[in-house]
PDB file of C-alpha atoms and ligand atoms in Angstrom:
ATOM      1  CA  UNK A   7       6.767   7.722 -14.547  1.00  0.00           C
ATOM      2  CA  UNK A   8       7.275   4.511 -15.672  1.00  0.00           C
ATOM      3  CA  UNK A   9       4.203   2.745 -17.371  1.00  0.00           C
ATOM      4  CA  UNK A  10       3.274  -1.299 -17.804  1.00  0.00           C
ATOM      5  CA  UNK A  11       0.051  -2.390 -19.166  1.00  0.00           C
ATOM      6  CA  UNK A  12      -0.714  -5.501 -18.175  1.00  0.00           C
ATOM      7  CA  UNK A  13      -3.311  -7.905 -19.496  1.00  0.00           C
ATOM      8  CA  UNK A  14      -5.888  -8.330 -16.572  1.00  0.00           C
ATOM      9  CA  UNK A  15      -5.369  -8.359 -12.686  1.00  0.00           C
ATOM     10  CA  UNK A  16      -3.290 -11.769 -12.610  1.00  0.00           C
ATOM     11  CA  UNK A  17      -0.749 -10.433 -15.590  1.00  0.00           C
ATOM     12  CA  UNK A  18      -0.315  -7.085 -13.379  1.00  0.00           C
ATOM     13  CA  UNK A  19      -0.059  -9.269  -9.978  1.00  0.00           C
ATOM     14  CA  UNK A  20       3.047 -11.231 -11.641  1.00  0.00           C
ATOM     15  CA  UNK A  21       4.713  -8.069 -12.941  1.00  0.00           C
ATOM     16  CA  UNK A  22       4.730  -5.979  -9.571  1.00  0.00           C
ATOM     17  CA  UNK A  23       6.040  -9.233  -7.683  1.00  0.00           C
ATOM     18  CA  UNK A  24       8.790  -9.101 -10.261  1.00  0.00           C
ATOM     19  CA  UNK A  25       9.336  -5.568  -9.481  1.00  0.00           C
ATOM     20  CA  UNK A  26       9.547  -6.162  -5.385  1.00  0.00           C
ATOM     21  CA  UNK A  27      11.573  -9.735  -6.122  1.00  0.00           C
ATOM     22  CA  UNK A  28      14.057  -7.569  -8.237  1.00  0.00           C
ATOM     23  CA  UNK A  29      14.209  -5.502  -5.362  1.00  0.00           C
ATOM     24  CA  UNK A  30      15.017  -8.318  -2.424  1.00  0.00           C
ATOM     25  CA  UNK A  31      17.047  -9.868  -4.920  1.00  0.00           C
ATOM     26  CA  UNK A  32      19.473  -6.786  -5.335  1.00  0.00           C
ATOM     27  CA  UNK A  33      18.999  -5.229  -1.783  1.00  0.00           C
ATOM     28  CA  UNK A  34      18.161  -8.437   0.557  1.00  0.00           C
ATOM     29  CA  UNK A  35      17.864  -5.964   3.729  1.00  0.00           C
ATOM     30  CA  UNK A  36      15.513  -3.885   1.639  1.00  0.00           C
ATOM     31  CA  UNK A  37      13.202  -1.906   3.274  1.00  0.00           C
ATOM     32  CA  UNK A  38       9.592  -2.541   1.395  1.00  0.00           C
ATOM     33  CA  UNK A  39       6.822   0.043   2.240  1.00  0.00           C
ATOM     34  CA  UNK A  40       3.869  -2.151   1.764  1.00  0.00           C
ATOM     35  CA  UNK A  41      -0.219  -2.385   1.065  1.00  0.00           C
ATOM     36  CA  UNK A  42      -3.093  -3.755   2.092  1.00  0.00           C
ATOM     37  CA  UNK A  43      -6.431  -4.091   0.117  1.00  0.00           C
ATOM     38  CA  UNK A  44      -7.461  -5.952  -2.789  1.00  0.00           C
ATOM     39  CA  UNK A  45      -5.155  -4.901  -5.638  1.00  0.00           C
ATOM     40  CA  UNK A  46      -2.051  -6.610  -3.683  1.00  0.00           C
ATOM     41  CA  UNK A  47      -3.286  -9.551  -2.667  1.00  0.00           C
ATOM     42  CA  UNK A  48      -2.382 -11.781  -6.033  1.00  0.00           C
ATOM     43  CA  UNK A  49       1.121  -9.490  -5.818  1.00  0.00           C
ATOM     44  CA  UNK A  50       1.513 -11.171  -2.399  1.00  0.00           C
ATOM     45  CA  UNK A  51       0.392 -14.832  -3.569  1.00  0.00           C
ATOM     46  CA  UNK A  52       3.037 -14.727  -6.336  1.00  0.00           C
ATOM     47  CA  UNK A  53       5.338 -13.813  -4.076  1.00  0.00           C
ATOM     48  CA  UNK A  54       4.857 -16.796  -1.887  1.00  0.00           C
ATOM     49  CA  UNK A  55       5.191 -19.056  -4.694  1.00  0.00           C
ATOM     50  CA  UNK A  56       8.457 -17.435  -5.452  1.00  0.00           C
ATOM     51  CA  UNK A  57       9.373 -18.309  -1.589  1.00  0.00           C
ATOM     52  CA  UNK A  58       8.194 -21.958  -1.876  1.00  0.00           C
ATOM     53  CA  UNK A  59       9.826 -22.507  -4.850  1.00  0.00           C
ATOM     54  CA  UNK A  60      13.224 -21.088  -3.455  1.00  0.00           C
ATOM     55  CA  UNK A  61      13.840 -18.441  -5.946  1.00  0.00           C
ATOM     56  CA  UNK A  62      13.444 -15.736  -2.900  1.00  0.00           C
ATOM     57  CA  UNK A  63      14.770 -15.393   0.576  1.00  0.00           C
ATOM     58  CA  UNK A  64      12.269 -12.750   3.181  1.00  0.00           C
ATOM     59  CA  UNK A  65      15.382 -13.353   5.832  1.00  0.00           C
ATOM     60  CA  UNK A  66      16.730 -10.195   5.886  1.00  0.00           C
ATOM     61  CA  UNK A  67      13.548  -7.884   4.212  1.00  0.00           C
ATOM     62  CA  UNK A  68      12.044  -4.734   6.986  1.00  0.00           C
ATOM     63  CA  UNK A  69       8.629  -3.735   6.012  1.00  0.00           C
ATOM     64  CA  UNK A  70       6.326  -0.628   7.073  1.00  0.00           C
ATOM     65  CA  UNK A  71       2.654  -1.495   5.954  1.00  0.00           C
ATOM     66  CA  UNK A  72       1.183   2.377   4.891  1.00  0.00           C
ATOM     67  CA  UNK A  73      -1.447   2.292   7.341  1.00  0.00           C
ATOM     68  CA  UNK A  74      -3.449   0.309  10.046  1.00  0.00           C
ATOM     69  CA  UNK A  75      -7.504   1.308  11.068  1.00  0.00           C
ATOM     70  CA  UNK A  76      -7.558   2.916  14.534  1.00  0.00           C
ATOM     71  CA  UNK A  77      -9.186   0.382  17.293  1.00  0.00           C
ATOM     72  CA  UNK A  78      -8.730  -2.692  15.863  1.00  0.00           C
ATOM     73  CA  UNK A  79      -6.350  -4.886  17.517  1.00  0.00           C
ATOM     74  CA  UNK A  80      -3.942  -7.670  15.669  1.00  0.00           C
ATOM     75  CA  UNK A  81      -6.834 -10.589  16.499  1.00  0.00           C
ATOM     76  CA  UNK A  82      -9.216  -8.688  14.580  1.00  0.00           C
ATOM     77  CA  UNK A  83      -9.342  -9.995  11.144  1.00  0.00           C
ATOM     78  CA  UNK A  84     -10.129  -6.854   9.280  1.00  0.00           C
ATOM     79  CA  UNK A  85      -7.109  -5.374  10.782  1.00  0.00           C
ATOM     80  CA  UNK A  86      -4.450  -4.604   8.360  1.00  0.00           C
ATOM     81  CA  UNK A  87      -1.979  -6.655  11.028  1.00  0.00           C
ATOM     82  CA  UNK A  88      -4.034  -9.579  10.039  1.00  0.00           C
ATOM     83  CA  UNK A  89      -4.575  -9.368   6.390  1.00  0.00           C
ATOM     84  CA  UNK A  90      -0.809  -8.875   6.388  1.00  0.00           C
ATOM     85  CA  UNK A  91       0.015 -11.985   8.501  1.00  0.00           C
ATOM     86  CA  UNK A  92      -2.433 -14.315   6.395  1.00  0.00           C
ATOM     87  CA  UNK A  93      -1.842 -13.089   2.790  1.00  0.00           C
ATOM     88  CA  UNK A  94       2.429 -12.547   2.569  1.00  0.00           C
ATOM     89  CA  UNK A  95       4.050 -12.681   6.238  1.00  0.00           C
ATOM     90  CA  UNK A  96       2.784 -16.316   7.776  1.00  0.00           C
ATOM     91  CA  UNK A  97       3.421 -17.244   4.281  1.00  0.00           C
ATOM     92  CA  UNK A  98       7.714 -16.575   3.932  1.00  0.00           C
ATOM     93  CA  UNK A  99      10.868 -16.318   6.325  1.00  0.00           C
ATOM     94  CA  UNK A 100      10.838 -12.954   7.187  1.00  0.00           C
ATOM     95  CA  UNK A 101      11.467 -12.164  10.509  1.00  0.00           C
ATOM     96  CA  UNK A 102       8.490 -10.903  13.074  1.00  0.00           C
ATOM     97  CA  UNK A 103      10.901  -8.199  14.646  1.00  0.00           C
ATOM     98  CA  UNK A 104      11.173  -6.796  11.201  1.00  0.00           C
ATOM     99  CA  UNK A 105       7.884  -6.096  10.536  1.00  0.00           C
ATOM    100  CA  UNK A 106       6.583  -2.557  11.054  1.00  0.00           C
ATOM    101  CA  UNK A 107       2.847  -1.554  11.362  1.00  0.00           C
ATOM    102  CA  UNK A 108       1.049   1.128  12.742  1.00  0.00           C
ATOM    103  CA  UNK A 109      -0.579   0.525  16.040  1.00  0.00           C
ATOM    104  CA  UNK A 110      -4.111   0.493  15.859  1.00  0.00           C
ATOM    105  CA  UNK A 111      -4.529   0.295  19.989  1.00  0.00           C
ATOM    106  CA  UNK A 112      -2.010   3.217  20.811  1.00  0.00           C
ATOM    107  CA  UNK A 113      -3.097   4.725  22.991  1.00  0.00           C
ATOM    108  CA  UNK A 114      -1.943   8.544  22.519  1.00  0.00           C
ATOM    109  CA  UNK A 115      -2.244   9.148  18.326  1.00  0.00           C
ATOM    110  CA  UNK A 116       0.201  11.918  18.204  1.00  0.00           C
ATOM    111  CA  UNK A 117       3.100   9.495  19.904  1.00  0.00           C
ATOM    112  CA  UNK A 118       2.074   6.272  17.677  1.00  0.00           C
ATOM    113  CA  UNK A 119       2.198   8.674  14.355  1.00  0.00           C
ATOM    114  CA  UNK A 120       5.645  10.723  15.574  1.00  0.00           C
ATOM    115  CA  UNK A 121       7.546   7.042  16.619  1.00  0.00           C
ATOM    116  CA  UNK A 122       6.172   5.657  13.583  1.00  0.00           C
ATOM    117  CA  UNK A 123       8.148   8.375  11.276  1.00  0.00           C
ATOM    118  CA  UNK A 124      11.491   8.160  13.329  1.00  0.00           C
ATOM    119  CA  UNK A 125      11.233   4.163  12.881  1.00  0.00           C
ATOM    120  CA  UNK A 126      10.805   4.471   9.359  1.00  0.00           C
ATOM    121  CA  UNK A 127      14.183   7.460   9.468  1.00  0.00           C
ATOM    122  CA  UNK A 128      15.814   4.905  11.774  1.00  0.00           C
ATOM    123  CA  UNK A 129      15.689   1.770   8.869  1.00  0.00           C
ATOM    124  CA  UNK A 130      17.162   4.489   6.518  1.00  0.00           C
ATOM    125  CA  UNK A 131      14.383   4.978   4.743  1.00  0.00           C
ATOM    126  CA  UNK A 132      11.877   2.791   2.493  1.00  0.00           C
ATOM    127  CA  UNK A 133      13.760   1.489  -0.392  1.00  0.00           C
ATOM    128  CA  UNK A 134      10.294   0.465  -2.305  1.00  0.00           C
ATOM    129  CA  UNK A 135       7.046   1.400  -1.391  1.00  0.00           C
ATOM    130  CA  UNK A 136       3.892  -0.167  -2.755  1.00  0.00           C
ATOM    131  CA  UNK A 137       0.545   1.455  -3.371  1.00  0.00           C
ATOM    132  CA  UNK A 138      -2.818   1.040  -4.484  1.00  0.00           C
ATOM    133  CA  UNK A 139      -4.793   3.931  -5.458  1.00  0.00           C
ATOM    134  CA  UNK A 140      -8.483   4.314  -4.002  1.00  0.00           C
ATOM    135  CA  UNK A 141     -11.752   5.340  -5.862  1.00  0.00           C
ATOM    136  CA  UNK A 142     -11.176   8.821  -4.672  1.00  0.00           C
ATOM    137  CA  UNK A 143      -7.599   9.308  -5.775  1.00  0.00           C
ATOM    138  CA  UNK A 144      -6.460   8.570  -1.967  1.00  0.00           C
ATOM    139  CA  UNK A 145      -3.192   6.447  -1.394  1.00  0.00           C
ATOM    140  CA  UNK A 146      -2.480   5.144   2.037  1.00  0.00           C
ATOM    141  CA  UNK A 147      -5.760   7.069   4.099  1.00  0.00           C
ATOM    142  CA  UNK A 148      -4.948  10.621   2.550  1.00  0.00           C
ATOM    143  CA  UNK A 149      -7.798  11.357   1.939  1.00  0.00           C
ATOM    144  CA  UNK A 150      -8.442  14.052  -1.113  1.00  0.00           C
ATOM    145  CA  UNK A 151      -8.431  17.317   0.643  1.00  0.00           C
ATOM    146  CA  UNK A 152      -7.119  20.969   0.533  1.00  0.00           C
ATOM    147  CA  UNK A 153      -3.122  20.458   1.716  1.00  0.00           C
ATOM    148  CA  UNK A 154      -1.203  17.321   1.583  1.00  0.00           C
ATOM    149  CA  UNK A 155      -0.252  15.612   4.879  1.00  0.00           C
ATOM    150  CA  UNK A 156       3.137  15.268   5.436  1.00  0.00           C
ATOM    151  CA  UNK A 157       3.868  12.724   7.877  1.00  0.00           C
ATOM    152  CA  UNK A 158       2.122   9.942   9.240  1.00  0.00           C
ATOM    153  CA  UNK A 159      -1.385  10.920  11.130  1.00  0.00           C
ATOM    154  CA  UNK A 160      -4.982   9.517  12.139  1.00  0.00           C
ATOM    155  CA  UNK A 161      -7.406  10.761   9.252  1.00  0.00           C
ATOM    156  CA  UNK A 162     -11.141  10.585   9.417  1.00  0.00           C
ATOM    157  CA  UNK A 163     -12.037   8.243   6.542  1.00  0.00           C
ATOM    158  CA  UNK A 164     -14.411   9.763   4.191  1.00  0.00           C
ATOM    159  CA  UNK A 165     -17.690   8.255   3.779  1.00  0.00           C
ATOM    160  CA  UNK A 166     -16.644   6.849   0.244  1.00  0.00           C
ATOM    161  CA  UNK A 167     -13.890   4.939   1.663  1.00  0.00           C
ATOM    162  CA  UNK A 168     -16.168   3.672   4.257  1.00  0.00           C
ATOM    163  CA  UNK A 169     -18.525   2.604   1.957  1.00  0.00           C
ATOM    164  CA  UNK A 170     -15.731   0.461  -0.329  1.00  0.00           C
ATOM    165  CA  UNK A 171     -14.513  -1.089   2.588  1.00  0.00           C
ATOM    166  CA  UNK A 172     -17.618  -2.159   4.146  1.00  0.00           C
ATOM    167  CA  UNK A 173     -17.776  -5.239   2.245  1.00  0.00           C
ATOM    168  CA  UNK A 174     -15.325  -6.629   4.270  1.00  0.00           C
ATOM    169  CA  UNK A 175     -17.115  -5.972   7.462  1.00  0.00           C
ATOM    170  CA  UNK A 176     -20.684  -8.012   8.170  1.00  0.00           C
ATOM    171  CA  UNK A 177     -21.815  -4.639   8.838  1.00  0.00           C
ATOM    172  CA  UNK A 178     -21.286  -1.012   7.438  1.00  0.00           C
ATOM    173  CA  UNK A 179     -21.332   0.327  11.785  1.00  0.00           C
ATOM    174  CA  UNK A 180     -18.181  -1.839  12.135  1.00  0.00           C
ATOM    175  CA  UNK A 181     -15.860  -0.272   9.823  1.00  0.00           C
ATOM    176  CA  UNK A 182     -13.494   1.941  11.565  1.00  0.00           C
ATOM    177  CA  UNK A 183     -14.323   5.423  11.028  1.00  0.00           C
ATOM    178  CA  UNK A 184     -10.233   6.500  11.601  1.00  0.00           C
ATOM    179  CA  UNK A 185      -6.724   4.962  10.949  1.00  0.00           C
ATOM    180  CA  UNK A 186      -3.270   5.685  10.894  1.00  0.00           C
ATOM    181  CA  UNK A 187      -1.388   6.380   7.691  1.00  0.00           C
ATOM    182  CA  UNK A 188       2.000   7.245   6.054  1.00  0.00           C
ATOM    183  CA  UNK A 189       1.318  11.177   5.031  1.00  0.00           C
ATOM    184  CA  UNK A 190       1.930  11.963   1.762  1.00  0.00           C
ATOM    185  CA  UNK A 191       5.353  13.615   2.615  1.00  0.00           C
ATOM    186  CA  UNK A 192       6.608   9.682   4.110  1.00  0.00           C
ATOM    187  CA  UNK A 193       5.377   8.381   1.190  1.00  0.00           C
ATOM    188  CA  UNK A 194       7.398  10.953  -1.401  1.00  0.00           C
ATOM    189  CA  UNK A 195      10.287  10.232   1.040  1.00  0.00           C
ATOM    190  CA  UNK A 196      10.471   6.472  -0.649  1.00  0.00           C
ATOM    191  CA  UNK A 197      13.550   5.957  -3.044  1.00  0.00           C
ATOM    192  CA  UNK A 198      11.526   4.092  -5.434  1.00  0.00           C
ATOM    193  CA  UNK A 199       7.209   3.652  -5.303  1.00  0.00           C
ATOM    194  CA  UNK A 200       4.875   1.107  -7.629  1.00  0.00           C
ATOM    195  CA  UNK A 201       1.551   1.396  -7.364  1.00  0.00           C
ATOM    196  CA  UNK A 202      -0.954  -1.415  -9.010  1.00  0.00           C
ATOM    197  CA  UNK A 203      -3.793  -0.966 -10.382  1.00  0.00           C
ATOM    198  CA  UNK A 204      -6.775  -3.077 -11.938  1.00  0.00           C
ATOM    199  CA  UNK A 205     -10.312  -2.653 -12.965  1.00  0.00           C
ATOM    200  CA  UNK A 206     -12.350  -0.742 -15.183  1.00  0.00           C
ATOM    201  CA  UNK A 207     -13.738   0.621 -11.541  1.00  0.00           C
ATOM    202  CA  UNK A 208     -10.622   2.918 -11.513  1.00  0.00           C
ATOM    203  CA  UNK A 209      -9.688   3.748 -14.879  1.00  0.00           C
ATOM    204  CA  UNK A 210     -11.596   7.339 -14.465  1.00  0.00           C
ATOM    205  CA  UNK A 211      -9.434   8.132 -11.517  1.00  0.00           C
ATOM    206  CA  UNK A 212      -5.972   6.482 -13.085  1.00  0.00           C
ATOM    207  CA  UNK A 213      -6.876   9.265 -15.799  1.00  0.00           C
ATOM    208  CA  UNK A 214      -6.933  11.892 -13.532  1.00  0.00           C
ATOM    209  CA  UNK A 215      -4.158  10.953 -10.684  1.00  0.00           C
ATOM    210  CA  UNK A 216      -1.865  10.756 -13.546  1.00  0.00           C
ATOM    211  CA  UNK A 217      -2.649  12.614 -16.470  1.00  0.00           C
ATOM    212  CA  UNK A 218      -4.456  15.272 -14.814  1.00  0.00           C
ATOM    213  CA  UNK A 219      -3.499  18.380 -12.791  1.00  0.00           C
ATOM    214  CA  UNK A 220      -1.107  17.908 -10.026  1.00  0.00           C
ATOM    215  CA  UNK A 221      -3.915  18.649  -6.695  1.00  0.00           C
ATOM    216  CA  UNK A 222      -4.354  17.970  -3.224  1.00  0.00           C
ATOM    217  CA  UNK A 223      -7.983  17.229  -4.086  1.00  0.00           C
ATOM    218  CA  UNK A 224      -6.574  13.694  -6.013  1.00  0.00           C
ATOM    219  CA  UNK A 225      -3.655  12.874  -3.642  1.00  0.00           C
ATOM    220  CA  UNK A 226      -1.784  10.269  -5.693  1.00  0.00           C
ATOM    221  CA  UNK A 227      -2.068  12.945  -8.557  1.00  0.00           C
ATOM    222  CA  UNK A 228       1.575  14.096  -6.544  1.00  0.00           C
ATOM    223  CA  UNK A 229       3.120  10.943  -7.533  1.00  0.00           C
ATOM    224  CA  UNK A 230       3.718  12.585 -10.591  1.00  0.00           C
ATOM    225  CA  UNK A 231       6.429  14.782  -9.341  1.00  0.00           C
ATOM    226  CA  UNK A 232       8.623  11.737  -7.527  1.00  0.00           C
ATOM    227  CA  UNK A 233      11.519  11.035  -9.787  1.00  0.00           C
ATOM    228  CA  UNK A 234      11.010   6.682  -9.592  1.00  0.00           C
ATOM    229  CA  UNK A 235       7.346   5.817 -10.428  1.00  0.00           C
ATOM    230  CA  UNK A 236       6.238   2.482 -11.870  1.00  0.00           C
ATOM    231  CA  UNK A 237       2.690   2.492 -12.471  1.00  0.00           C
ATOM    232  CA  UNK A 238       1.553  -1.344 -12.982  1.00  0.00           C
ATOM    233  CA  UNK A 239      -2.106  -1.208 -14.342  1.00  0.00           C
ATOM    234  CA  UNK A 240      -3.868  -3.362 -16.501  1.00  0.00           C
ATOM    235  CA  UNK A 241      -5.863  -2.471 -20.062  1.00  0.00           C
ATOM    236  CA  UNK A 242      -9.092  -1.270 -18.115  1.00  0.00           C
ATOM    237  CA  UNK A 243      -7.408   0.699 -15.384  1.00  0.00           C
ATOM    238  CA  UNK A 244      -5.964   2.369 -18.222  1.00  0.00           C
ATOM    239  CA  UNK A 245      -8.980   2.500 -20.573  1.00  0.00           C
ATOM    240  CA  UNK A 246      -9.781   5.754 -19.941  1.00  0.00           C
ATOM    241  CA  UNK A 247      -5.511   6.946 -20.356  1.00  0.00           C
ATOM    242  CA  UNK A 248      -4.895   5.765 -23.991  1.00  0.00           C
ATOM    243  CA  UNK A 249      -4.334   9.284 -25.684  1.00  0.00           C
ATOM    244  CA  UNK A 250      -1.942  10.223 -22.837  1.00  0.00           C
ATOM    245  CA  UNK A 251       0.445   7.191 -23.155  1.00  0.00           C
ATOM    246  CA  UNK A 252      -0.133   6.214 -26.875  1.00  0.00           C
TER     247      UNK A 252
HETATM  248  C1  F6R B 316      -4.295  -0.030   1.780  1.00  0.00           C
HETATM  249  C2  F6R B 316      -4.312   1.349   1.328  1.00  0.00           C
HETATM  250  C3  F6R B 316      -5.368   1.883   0.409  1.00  0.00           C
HETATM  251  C4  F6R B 316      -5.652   0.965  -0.771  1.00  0.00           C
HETATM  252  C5  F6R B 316      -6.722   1.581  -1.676  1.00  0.00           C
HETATM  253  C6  F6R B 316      -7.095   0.664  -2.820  1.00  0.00           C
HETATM  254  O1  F6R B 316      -3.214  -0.239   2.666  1.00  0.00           O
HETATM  255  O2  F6R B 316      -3.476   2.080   1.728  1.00  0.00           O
HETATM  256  O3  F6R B 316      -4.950   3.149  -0.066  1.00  0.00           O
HETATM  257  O4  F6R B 316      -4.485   0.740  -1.498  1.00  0.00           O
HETATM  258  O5  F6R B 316      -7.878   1.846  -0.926  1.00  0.00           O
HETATM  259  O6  F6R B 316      -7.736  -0.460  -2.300  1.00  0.00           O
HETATM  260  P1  F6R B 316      -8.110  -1.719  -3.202  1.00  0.00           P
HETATM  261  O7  F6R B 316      -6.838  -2.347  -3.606  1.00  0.00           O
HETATM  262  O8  F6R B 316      -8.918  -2.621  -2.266  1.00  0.00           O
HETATM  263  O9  F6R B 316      -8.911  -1.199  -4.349  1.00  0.00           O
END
């Protein structure tokens, strides 16, 4: 595993849009597994300004977003189908036909999850996927738990993931209780995976995803076993790490 430390969120922002810009720049048909949430959301205004200013082209780039909540439809603004249109893809040329999310209307769960894997075999794989890492070690909605999920699936969010996403809702009864995600096995399946991190919120659980024990009870702790990591996190993510990477 590749490690940067970055100085604060906006330092770590600019260095994993270099990484995905490096990426469209040498593959411009890439296929970009991508992230919703708050760590990506100054990745995904960089990369904008890297559009405006004409230093990147989104013309030929196929994206899978990790996961979608179950129920909410693309109007809804706390879908994932909606964050993604207003923070990166109303923003840059990329084509709608080439972008891939989950659907959170489908109406028979074992079909959506199944047609979602075969789309993501059928664009030859993700070339770069991006993650954020949750309080409880979860990336994408997989949950900690006893196994690891292998393909994509609707999970029953756990009550701490409720809880952090609530304050996007006006009320905690609104947030989705299920959604759609990449398993863990889709997500190991990427050629190459970044995940950002930032906060002195999540430097406890950076410790143990990544320095600890490899264990279904912290999912991204498997990360550790993919051969083309980059973990982008700044000085308080990592706060807790120090002994571990020197
Ligand atoms: C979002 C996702 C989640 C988030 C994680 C961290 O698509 O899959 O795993 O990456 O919950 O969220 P933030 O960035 O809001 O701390």
């Amino acid at each position: 595993m590749r490690i940067y430390q970055t100085d604060g969120y906006r330092d770590m922002s600019r260095k994993t849009a270099n990484i995905i810009s490096a990426q469209i720049i040498l593959k411009p048909d890439c296929v970009l597994g991508l992230a919703t949430g708050s760590t990506p959301v100054g990745t995904y205004d960089q990369l904008v300004e890297w559009y405006q200013k004409g230093d990147l082209d989104f013309s030929e780039v196929r994206t899978v977003n990790l996961d979608e909540y179950k129920g909410l439809d693309h109007e809804n603004d706390q879908s994932y189908y909606y964050f993604m249109h207003r923070h990166l893809f109303d923003r840059v040329n990329i084509r709608p036909e080439n972008i891939h999310i989950p659907n959170g209307k489908a109406e028979n769960d074992a079909e959506e999850c199944e047609a979602y894997d075969r789309l993501i075999r059928q664009l030859g794989g993700i070339d770069l996927q991006l993650l954020g890492l949750g309080h409880n070690g979860h990336i994408g909605f997989n949950e900690p738990s006893d196994t690891f999920a292998r393909t994509t699936h609707l999970v029953d969010l756990q009550l701490s993931t409720i809880e952090a996403n609530k304050r996007f809702f006006s009320s905690i009864d609104l947030v989705p209780r299920q959604a759609y995600t990449m398993g863990i096995g889709t997500i190991l399946q990427a050629k190459k995976i970044l995940i950002a991190v930032s906060g002195k919120d999540k430097a406890e659980i950076v410790r143990r995803a990544f320095f600890g024990p490899v264990t279904a009870s912290v999912p991204a702790s498997i990360l550790q076993l993919h051969p083309d990591v980059t973990l982008v996190a700044d000085e308080d993510a990592l706060s807790l790490s120090g002994d571990s990477i020197g």
